[in-house]
Coordinates of C-alpha atoms in Angstrom, one line a residue:
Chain A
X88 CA 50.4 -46.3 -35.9
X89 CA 48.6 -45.8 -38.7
X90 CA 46.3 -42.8 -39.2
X91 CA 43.1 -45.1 -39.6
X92 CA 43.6 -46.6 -36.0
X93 CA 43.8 -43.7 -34.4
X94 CA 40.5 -42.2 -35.7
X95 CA 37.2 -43.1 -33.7
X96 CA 35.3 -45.5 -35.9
X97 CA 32.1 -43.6 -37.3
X98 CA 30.3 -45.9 -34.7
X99 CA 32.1 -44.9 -31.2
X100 CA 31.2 -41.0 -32.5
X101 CA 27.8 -41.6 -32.5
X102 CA 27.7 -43.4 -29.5
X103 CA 29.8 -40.3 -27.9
X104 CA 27.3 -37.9 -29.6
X105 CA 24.1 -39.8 -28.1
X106 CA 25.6 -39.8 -24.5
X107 CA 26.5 -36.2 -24.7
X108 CA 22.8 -35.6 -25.6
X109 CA 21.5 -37.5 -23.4
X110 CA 23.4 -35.6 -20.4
X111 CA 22.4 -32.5 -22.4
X112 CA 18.7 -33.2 -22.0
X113 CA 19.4 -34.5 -18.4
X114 CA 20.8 -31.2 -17.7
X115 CA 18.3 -29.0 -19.2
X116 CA 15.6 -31.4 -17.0
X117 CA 17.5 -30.6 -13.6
X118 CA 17.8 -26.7 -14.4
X119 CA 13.8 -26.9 -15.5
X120 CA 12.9 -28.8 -12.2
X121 CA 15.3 -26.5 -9.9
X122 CA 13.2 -23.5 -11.7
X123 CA 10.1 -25.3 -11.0
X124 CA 10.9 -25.6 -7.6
X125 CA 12.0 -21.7 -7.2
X126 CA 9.2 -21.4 -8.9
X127 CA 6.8 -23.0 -6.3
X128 CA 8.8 -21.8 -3.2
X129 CA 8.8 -18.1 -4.2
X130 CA 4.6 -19.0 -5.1
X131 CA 4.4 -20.4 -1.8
X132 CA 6.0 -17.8 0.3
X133 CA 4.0 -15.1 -1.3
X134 CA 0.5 -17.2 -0.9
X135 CA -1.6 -16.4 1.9
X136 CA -3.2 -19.6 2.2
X137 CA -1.8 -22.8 3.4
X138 CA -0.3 -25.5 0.7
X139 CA 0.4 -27.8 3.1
X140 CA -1.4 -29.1 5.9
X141 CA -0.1 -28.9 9.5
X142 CA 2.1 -31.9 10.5
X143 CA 0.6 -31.5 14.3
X144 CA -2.4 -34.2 14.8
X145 CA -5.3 -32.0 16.9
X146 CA -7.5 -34.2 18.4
X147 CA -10.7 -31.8 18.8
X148 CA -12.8 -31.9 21.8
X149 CA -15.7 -34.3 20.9
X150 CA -18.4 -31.1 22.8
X151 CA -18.2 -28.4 21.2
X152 CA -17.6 -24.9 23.0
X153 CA -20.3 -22.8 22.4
X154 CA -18.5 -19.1 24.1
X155 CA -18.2 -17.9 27.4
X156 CA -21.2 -18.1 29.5
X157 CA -21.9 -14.6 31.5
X158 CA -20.7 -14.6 34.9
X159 CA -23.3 -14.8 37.1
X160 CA -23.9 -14.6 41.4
X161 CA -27.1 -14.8 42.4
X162 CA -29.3 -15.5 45.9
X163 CA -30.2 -19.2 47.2
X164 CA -33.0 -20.0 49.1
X165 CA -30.6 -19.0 52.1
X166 CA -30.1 -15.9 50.7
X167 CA -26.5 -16.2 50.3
X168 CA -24.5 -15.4 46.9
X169 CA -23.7 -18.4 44.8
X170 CA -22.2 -18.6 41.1
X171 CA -19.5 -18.6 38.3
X172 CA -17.0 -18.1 41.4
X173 CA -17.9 -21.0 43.6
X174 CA -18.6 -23.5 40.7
X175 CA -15.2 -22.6 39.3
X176 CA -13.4 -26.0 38.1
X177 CA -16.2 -27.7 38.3
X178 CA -18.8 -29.1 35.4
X179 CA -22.4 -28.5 35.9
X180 CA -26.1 -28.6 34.7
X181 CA -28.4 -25.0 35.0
X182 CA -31.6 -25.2 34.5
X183 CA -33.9 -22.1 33.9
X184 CA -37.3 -22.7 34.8
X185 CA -40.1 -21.1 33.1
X186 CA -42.3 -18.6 35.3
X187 CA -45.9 -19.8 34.0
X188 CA -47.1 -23.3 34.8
X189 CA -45.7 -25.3 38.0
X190 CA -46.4 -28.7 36.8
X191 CA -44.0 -28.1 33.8
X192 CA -41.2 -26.9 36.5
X193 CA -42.3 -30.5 38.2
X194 CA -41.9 -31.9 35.0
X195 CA -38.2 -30.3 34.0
X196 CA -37.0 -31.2 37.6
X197 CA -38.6 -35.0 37.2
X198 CA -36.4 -35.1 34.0
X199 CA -33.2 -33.4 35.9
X200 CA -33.2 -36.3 38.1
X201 CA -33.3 -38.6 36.2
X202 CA -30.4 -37.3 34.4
X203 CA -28.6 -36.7 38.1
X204 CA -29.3 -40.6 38.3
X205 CA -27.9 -41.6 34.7
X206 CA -24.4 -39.4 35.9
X207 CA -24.6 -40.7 39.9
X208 CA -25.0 -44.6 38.3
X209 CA -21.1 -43.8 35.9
X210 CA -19.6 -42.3 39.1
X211 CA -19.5 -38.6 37.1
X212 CA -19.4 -36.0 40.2
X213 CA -21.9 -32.8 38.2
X214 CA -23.7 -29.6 39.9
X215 CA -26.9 -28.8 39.3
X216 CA -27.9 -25.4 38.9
X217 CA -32.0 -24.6 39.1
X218 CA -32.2 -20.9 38.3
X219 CA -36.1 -20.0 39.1
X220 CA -38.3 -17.1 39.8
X221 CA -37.9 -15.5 43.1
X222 CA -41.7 -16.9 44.2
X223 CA -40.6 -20.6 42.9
X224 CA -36.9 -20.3 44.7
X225 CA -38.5 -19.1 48.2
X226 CA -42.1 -21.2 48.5
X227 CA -41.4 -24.3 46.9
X228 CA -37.9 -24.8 45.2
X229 CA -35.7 -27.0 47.4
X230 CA -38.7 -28.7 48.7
X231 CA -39.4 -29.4 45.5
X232 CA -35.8 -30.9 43.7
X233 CA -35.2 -32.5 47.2
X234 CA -38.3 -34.9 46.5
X235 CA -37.5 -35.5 43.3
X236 CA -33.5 -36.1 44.0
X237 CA -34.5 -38.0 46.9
X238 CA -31.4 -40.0 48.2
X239 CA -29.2 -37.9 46.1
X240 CA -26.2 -35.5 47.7
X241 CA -28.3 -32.2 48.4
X242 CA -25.0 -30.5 47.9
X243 CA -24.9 -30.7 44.3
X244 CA -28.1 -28.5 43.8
X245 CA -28.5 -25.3 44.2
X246 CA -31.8 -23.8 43.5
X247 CA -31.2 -19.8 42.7
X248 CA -33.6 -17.1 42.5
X249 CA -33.1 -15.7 38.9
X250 CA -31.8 -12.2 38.2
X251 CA -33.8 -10.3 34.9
X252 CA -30.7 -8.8 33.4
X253 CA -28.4 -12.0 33.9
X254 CA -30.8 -14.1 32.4
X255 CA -31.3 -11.7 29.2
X256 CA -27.7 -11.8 28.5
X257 CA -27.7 -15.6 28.3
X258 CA -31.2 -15.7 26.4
X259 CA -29.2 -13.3 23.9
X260 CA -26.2 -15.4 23.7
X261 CA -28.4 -18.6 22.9
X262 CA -30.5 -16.5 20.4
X263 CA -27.2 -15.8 18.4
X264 CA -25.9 -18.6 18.4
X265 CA -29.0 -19.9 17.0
X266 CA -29.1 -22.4 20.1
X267 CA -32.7 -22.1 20.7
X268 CA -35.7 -22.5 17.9
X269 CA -38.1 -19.9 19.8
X270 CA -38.5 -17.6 23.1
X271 CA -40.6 -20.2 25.2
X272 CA -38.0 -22.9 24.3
X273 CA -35.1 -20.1 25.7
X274 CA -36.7 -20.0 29.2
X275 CA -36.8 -23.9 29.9
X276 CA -33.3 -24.4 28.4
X277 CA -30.9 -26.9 30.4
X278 CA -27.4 -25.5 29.6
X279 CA -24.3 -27.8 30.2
X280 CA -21.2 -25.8 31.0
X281 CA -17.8 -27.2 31.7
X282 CA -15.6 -26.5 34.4
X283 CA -14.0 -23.4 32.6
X284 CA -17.8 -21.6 32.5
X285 CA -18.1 -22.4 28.5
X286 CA -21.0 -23.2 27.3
X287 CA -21.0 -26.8 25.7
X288 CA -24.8 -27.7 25.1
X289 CA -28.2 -26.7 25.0
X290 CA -31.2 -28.8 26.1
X291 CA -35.0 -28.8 25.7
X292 CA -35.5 -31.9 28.4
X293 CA -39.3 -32.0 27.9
X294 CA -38.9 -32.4 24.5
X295 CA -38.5 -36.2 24.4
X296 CA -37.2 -38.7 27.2
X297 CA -34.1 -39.6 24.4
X298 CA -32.7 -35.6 25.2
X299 CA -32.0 -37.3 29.3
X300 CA -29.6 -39.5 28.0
X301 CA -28.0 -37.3 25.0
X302 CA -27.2 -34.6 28.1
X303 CA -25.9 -37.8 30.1
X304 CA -23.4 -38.4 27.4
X305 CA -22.3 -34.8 26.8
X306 CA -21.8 -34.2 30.9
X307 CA -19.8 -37.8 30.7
X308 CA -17.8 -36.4 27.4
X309 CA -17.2 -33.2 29.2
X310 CA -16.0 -34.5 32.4
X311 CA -13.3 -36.4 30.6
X312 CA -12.2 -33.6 29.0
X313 CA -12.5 -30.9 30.2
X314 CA -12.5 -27.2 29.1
X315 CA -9.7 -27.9 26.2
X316 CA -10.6 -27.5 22.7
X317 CA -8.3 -29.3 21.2
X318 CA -5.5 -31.5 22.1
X319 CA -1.7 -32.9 20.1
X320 CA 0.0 -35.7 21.2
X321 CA -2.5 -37.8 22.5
X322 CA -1.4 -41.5 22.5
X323 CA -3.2 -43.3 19.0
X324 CA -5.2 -45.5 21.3
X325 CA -6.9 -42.2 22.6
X326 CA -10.6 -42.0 21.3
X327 CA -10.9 -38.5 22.6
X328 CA -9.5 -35.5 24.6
X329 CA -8.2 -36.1 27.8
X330 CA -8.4 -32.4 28.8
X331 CA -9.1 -32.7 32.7
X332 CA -5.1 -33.8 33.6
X333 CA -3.9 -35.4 35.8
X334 CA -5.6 -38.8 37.6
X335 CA -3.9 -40.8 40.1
X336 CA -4.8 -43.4 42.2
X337 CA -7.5 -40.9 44.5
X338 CA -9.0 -39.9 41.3
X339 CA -7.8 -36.2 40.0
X340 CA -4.9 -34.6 41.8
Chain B
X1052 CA 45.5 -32.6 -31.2
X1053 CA 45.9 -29.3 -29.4
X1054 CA 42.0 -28.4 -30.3
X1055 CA 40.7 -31.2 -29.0
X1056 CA 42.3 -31.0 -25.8
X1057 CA 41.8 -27.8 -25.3
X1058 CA 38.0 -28.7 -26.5
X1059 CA 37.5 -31.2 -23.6
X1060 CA 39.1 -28.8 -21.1
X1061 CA 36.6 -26.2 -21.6
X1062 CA 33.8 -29.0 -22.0
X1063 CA 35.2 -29.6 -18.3
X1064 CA 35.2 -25.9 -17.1
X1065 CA 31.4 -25.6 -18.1
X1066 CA 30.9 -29.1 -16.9
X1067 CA 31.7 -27.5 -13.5
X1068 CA 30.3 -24.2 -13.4
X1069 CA 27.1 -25.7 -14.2
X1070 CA 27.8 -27.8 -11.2
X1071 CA 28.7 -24.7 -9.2
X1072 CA 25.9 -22.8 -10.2
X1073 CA 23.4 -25.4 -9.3
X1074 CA 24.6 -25.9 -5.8
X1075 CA 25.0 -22.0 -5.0
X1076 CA 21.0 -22.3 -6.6
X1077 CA 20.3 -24.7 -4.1
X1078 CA 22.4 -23.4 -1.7
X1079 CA 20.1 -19.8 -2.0
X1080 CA 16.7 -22.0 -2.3
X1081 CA 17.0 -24.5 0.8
X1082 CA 16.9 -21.3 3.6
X1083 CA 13.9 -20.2 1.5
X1084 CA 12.3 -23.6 0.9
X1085 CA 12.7 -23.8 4.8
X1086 CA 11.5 -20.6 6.1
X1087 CA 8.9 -21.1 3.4
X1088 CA 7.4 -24.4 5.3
X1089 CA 7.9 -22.9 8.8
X1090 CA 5.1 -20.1 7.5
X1091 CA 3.5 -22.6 5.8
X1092 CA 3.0 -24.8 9.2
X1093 CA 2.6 -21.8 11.2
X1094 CA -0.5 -20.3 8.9
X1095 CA -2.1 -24.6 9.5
X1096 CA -2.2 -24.0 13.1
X1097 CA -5.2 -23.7 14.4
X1098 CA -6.3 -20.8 16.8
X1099 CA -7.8 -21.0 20.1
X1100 CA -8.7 -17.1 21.1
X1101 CA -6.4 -14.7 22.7
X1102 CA -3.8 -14.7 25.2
X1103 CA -5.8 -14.1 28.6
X1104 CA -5.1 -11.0 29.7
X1105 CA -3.7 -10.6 33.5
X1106 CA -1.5 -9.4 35.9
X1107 CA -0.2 -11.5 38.6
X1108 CA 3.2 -11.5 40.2
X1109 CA 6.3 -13.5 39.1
X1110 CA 9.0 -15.7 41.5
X1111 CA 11.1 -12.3 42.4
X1112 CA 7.9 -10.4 43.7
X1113 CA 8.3 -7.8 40.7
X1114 CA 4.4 -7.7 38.8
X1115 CA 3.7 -9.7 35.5
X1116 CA 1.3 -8.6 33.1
X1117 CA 0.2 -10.4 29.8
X1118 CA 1.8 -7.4 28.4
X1119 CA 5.6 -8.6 29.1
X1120 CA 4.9 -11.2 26.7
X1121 CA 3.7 -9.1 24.1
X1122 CA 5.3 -10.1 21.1
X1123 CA 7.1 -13.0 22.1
X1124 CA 5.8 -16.8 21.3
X1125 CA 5.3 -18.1 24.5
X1126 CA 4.9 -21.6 26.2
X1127 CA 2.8 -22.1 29.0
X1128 CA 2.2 -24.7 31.4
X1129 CA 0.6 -24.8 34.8
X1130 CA 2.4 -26.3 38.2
X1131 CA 2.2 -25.9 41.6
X1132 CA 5.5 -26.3 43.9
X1133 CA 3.8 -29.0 46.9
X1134 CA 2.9 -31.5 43.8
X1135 CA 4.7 -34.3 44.2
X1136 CA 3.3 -36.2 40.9
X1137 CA 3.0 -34.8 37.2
X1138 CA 4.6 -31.3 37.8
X1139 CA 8.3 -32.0 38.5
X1140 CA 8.0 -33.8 35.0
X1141 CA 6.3 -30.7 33.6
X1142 CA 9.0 -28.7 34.9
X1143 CA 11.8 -31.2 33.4
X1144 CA 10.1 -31.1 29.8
X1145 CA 9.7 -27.4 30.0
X1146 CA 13.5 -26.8 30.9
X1147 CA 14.4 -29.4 28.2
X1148 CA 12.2 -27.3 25.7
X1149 CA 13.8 -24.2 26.7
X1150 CA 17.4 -25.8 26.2
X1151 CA 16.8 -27.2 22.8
X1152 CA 15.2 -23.3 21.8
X1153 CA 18.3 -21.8 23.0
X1154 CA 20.6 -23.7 20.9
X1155 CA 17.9 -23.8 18.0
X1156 CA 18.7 -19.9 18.5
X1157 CA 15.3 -19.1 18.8
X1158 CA 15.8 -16.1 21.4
X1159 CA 12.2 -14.6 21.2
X1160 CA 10.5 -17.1 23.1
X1161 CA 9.4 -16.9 26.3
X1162 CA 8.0 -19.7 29.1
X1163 CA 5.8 -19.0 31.8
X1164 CA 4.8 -21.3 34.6
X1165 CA 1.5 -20.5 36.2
X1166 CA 0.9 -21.9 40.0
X1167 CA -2.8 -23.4 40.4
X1168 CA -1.9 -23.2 44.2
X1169 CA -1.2 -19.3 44.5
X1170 CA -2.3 -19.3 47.9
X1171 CA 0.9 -21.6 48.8
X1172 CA 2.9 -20.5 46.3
X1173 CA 4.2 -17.3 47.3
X1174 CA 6.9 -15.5 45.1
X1175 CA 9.6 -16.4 47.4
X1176 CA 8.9 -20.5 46.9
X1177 CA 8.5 -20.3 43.1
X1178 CA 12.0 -18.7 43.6
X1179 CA 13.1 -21.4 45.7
X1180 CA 11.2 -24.0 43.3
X1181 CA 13.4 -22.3 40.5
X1182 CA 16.6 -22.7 42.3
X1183 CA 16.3 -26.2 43.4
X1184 CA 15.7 -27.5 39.9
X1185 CA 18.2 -25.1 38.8
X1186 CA 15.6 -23.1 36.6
X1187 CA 16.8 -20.4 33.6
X1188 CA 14.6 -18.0 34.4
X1189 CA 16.2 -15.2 32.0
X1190 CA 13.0 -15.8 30.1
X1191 CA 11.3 -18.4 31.9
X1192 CA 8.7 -17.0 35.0
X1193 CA 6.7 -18.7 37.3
X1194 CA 3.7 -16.6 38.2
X1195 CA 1.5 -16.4 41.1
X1196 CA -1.3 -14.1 42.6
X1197 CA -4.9 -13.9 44.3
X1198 CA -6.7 -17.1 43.3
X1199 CA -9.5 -15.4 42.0
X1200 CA -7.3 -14.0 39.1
X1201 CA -5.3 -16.8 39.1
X1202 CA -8.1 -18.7 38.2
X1203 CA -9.7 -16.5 35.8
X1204 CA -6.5 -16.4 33.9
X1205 CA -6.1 -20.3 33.4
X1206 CA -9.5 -21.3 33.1
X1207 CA -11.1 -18.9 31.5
X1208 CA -8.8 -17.3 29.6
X1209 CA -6.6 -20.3 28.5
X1210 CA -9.4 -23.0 29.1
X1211 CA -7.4 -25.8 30.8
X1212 CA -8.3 -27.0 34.0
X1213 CA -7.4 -26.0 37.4
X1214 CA -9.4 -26.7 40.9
X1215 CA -9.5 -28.8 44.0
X1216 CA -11.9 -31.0 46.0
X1217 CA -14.8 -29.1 47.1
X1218 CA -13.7 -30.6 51.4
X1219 CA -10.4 -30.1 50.9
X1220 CA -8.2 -27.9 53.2
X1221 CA -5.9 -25.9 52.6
X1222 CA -2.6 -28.5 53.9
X1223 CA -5.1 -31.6 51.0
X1224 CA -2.4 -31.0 48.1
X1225 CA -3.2 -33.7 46.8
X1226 CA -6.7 -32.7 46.5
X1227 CA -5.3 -30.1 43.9
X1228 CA -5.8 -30.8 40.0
X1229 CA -5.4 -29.6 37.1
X1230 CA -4.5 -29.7 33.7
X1231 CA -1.1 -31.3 32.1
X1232 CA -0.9 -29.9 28.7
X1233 CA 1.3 -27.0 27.5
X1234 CA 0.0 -24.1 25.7
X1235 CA 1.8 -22.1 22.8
X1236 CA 0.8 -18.7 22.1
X1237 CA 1.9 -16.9 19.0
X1238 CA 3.7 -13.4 18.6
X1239 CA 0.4 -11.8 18.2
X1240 CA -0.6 -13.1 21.0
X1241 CA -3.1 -15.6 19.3
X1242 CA -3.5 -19.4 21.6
X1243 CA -2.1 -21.7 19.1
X1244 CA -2.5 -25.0 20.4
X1245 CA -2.2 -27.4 23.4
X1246 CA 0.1 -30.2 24.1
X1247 CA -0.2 -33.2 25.9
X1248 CA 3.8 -34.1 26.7
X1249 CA 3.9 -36.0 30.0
X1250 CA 4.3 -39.0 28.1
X1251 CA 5.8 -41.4 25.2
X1252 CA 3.9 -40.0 22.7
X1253 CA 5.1 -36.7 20.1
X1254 CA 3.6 -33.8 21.7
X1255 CA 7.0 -32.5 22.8
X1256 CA 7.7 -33.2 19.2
X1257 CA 4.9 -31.4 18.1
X1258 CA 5.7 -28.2 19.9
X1259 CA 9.1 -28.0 19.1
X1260 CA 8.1 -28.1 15.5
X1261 CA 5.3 -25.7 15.9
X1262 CA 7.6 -23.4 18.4
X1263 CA 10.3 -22.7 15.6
X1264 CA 7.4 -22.4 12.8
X1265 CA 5.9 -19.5 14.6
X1266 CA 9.4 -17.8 15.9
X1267 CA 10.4 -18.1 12.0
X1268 CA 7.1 -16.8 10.8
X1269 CA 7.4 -13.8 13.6
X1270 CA 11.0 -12.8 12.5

């Protein structure tokens, strides 16, 4: 064999040299990115703020929750206790009637009914919770609701004689949570509250007929879900919360 | 042609230590890169208030406090032993998510079952209810007590639904509802989320996920 043959020709070297370049620079580009990434993960563990979003899909409760309402027991027209104890599990409406002029009461409680109606006619079982001066409660109050929810079940009212410091705490809570524009607005409020106690909504019902069927939606929203704020694994067909459980063939059981 | 052998056989030895190197670098960077996302996916979840504070009694009559689960992440669901629908499931998913923990060797989590019918559900039949299904309950408790707290502690303090129909006696179990969903609660005893899981869809998944992100962000 000749020395000539066995020499790479000047071609075959440079092709050798260009592939060991190549993996060279393919080298250096893996070391770089595996820095990179130490890089990021060492960045990421000492971050306080989240990089990535959570993987969980939350499906938030369409009502929002607006804190706890305060517990409450006060006298019917019977004189018996009734409150936060008895209405436990279940959804309501509480009306606070204002102490000056009786035709607006007769105008709150025309609008209550009507929104009574608007649940009765969707099949959506609701409390309603009248919370009135002592004088209203004893002279006129059920009288009053029962002629306006003729027809309807008298046991979903319950017309209570309003206790001063109970009431303040709940005018305070709207007032800081900025749920009422003024203090005559704060004493003819109509509060929804879900079956848990929270407070979901505040209402001005004389304000406009439109408010009746905006608190008919809410109680309807509420019903269906329930006291849960937010929900994962909800089927993707779900439009909303299903916070109330379970539902079988004699409705909840 | 002794250097250029000898060349190429060093060419080879680096060739390889560069290989070693990079694996014992990624070796050393996947645990990180992995404990890195679990805190990650823990910090995303949202919170829902605090762990309720109560104190009720659990299946072997001894009292249970919010404070034995201080500083464990804990799953919660709510069951009672007379329904004959949605809580046997419950109870099947719950077991199954405390089996898949245990060999996930996440040991600092802790399940409690709260009864929505206390008032039938003395300490002695959660204990039976435990041994029928055959129940671990070395960290798994079923808690009952007066109603009153009972119900203070699930729907107030974890906001998920518990009642029955207003004419309903006592023997009406069936007039008994509440809600399906389980509820995870952090080390710091932060509410973390809630889980629908009594059907097809991933919030089993979803808790699993979010179970070991929290334990790993605990440790």
């Amino acid at each position: 064999m000749s020395p000539s043959s066995s020499r790479p020709s000047r071609g075959d070297t440079r092709l050798r040299s260009w592939a060991w370049w190549c993996l060279g620079v393919s080298s250096l580009a893996v070391l770089l990115s595996l820095c990179v990434a130490m890089l990021s993960v060492a960045r990421l563990v000492l971050s306080e703020e989240s990089w990535l979003p959570a993987d969980t899909q939350w499906v938030p409760n369409p009502v929002p929750l607006h804190g706890q309402l305060p517990r409450f027991e006060l006298r019917d027209m019977d004189g018996a206790l009734f409150g936060t104890r008895q209405l436990r599990g279940r959804a309501y409406v509480l009306q606070f009637l204002p102490e000056e002029r009786a035709s607006s009461h007769q105008h709150l409680v025309t609008r209550l009914s009507r929104v009574e109606r608007g649940l009765e006619a969707e099949r959506i079982p609701f409390r309603f919770v009248v919370v009135a001066r002592p004088s209203f409660a004893r002279v006129e109050g059920l009288a009053r609701v029962e002629g306006e929810a003729s027809g309807s079940d008298r046991m979903s009212w319950h017309v209570l004689a309003a206790d001063t410091s109970w009431e303040a705490e709940v005018l305070a809570m709207l007032s800081a949570g900025a749920l009422v524009k003024g203090d005559s607005s704060q004493r003819r409020s109509t509060l929804l509250v879900d079956q848990a106690g929270g407070l979901r909504g505040v209402y001005d019902l004389t304000e406009s007929p439109r408010v009746v069927d905006v608190l008919v939606a809410d109680a309807r929203q509420v019903s269906e879900s329930g006291p849960v704020p937010a929900l994962a694994g909800l089927p993707m067909d779900h439009p909303h919360v299903l916070g109330v459980g379970c539902v079988g063939e004699r409705g909840r059981y | 042609m002794a250097a250029p052998v000898l060349e190429h056989r060093r060419r080879r030895w680096v060739g390889l230590l560069v290989v070693g190197v990079l694996a014992l670098v990624a070796a050393l960077a996947l645990p990180l890169l992995r404990e890195s996302r679990a805190r990650l996916r823990a910090r995303g979840l949202p919170g829902f208030g605090a762990l309720p504070t109560f104190r009720l009694t659990d299946q072997t009559g001894r009292p249970f406090s919010d404070a034995d689960l201080r500083g464990a992440v804990v799953v919660a669901d709510f069951i009672f032993t007379r329904c004959p629908t949605v809580c046997p499931l419950l109870t099947a998913k719950m077991a199954r998510l405390q089996r898949q923990a245990r060999e996930a060797g996440l040991s600092s989590v802790r399940f409690v079952s709260f009864s929505v019918d206390p008032r039938y559900d003395t300490p002695e039949r959660l204990a039976a209810y435990a041994n029928t299904r055959h129940l671990d309950t070395s960290n798994w408790s079923l808690l009952t007590g007066p109603l009153e707290d009972v119900e203070a502690t699930v729907l107030e303090g974890f906001r998920v639904m518990m009642g029955r129909d207003a004419d309903a006696g006592d023997d009406d179990f069936l007039s008994i509802f509440h809600g399906e969903h389980f509820v995870l609660v952090d080390a710091d005893g932060r509410i973390r989320g809630y889980y629908r899981v009594v059907d097809d869809s991933d919030g089993l998944e979803s808790l699993q996920r979010d179970l070991e992100a929290l334990v790993h962000a605990a440790d």
